[in-house]
Coordinates of C-alpha atoms and ligand atoms in Angstrom, one line a residue:
X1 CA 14.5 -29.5 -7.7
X2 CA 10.9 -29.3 -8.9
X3 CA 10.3 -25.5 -9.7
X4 CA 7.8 -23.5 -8.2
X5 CA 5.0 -21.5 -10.4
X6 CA 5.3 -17.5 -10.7
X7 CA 1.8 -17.4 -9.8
X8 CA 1.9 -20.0 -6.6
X9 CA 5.2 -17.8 -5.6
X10 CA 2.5 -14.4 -5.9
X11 CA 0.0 -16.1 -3.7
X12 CA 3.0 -17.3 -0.9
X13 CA 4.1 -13.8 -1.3
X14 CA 0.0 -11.9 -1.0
X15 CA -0.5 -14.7 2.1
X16 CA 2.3 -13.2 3.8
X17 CA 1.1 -9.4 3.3
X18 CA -2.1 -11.3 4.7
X19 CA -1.3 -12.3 7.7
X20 CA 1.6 -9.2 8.2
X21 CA -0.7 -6.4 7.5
X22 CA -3.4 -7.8 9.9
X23 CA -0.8 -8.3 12.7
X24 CA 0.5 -4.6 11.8
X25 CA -2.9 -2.9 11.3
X26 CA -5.4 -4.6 13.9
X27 CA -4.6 -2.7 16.9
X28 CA -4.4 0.6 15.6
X29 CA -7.4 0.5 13.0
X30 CA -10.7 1.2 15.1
X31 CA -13.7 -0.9 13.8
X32 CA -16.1 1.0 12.1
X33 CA -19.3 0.8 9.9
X34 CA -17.6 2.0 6.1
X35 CA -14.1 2.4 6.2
X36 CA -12.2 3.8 3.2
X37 CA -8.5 3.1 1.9
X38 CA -6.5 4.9 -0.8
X39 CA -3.9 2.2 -2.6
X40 CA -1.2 4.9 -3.6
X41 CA 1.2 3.7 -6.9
X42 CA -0.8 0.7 -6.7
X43 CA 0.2 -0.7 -10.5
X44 CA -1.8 -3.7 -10.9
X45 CA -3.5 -3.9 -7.4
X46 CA -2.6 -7.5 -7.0
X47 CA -2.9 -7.0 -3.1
X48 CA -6.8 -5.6 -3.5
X49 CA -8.6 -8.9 -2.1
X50 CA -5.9 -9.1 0.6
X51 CA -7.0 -5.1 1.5
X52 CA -10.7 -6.4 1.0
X53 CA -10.5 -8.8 3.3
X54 CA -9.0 -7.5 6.1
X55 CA -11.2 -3.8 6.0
X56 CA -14.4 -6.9 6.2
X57 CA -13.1 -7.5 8.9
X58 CA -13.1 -4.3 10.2
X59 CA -16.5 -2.8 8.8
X60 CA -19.8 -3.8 7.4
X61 CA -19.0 -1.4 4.3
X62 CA -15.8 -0.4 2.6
X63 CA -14.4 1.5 -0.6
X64 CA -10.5 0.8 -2.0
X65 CA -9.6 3.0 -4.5
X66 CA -5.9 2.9 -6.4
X67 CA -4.4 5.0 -8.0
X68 CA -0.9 5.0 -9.9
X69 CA 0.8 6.6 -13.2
X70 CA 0.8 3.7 -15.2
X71 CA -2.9 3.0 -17.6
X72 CA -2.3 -0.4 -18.7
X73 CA -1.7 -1.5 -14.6
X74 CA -4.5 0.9 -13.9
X75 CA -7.2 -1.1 -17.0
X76 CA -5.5 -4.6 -15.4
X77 CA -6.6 -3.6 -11.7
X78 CA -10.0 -2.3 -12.9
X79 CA -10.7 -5.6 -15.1
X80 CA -9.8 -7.8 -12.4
X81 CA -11.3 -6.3 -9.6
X82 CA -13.8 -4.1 -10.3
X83 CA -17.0 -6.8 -9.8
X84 CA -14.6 -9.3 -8.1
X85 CA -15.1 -8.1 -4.5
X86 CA -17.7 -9.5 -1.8
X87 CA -21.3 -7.0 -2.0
X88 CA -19.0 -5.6 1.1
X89 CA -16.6 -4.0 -1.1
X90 CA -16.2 -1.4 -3.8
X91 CA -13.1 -1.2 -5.4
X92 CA -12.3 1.7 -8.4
X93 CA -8.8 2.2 -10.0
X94 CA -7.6 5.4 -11.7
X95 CA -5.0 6.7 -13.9
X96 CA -3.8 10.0 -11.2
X97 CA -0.4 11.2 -9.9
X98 CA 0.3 10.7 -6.5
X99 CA 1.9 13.5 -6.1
X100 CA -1.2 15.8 -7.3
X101 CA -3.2 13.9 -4.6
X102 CA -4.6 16.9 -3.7
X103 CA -6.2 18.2 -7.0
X104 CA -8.1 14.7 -6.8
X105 CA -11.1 15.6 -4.9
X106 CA -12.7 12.1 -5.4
X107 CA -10.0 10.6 -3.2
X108 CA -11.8 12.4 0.1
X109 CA -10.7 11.4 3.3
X110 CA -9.4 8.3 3.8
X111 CA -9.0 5.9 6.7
X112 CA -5.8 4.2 5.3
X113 CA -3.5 5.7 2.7
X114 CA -1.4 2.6 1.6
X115 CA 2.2 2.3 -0.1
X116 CA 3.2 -1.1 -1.5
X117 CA 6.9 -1.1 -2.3
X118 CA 7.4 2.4 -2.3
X119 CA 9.4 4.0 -4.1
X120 CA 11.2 6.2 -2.2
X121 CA 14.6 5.7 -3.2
X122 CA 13.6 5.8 -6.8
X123 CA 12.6 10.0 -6.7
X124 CA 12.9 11.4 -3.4
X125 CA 11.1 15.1 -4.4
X126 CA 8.3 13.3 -5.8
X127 CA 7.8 10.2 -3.8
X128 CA 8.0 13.0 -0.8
X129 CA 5.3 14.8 -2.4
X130 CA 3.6 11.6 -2.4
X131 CA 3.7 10.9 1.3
X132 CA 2.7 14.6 2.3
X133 CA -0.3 14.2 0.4
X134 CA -1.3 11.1 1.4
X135 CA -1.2 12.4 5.1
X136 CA -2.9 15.5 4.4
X137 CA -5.9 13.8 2.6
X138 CA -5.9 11.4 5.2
X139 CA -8.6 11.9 8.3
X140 CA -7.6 12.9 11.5
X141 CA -7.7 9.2 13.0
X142 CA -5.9 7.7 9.6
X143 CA -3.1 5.7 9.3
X144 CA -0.6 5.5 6.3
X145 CA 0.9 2.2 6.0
X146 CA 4.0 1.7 3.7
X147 CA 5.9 -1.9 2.6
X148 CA 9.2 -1.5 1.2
X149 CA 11.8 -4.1 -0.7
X150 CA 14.7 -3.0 0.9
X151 CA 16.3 -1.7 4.2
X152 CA 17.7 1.9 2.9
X153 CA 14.9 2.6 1.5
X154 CA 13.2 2.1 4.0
X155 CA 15.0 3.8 6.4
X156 CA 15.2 6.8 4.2
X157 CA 11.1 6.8 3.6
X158 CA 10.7 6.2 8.1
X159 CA 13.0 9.5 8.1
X160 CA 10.7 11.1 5.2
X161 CA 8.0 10.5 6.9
X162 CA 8.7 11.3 10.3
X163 CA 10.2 14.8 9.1
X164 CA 6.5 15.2 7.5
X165 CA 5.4 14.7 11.0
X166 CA 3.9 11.6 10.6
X167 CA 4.6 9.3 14.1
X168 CA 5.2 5.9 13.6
X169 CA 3.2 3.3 15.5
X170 CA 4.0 -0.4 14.5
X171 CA 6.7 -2.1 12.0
X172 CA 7.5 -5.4 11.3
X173 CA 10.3 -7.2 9.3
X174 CA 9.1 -10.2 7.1
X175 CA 11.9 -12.8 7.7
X176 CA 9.7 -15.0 4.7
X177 CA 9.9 -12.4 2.3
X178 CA 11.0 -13.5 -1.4
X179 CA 14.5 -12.6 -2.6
X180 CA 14.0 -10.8 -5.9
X181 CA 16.2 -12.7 -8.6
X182 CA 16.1 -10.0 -11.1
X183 CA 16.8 -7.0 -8.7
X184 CA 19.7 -8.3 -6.1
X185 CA 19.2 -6.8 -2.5
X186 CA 15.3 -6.7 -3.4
X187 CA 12.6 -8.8 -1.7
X188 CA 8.8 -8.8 -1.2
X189 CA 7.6 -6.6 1.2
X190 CA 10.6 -6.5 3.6
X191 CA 9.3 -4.1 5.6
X192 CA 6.0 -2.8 7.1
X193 CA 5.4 0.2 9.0
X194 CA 2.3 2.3 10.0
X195 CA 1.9 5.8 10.8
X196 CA -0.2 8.1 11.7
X197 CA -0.5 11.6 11.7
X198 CA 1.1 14.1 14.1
Ligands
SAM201 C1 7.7 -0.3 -7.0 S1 6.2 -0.1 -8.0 C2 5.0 -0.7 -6.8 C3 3.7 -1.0 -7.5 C4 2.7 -1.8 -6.6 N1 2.3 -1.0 -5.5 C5 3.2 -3.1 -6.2 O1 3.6 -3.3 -5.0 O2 3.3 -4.0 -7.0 C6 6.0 1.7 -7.9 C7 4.8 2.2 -8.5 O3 4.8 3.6 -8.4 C8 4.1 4.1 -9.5 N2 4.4 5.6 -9.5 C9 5.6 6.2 -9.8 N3 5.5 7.5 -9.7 C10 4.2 7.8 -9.4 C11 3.4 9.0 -9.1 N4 4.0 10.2 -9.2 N5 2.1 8.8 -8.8 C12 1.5 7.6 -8.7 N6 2.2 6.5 -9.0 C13 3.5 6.5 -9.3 C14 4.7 3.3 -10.7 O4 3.9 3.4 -11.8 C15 4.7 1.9 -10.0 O5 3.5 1.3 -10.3

């Protein structure tokens, strides 16, 4: 069987997000002239023109900005999407705790605090920290969206969540989404869920 290139399986697995996120998103985020959207733990920001795209379609202006632990993800993301973006779009990417989201006055008040694969599972204290910040920095009509690569931790990040107060609004299950072969019981944005606050 002919074998399929990482990079072609990356842009299967970002077309899916694509057209998940906008079926997950659309009827809850309101269309507005600049909207804003805070990419939590977002490593190498390999989703950012998927995020562009569908905020364009949403607003005549918008600002992404990531932010995650890790500086080599953190120079990747800026390198490659820094100037990429349509004259719409202004993406920055810094080297910040999520869980000191609150000491970061920059990060303002977002429309869309966003989680790809969380990480939940991983640190509970600190990925709860994570999620209680997010929704406190968030506006009063945000949203926090979250995709996760496997079903207990998902359910344990829903039940995180909800305890925070958050009330969630939408979910979907990716029946498409790519089986991890290095990490068994993993795959590609399982699941998608969007909150907002109480
Ligand atoms: C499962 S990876 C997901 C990365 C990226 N969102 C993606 O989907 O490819 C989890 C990410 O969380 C980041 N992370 C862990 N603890 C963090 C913290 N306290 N604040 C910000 N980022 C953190 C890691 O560096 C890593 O990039």
């Amino acid at each position: 069987m002919a074998h399929t290139p990482f990079s072609d399986l990356l842009q299967q697995d970002l077309s899916r997000l694509e057209e998940n996120l906008r079926d997950l998103i659309s009827p809850h985020i309101k269309a507005k002239d600049h909207l804003s959207l805070l990419n939590l733990a977002c490593g190498r920001g390999d989703e950012t023109g998927v995020l562009a795209k569908i905020l364009a379609e949403k607003s005549n202006s918008a600002h992404l900005q990531g932010l995650d632990i890790r500086a080599a993800e953190i120079d990747q993301a800026n390198s490659r999407w820094k100037k990429s973006l349509g004259r719409k779009t202004e993406a920055d990417f810094i080297v910040h705790r999520g869980d000191k989201l609150l000491d970061l006055a920059e990060a303002g008040t977002p429309d869309i605090a966003f989680l790809r694969h969380q990480n939940f599972w991983n640190d509970k204290p600190v990925w709860t920290r994570i999620f209680d910040q997010a929704l406190q920095r968030l506006n009063e009509d945000g949203h926090l969206v979250i995709t996760s690569y496997f079903d207990k931790e998902h359910e344990l990040a829903v039940e995180a969540l909800t305890k925070l107060g958050a009330i969630q609004v939408g979910s979907i299950e990716n029946d498409h989404s790519r089986a991890l072969s290095d990490a068994p019981g993993k795959s590609v944005d399982k699941h998608l869920a969007i909150f907002r606050k109480a």
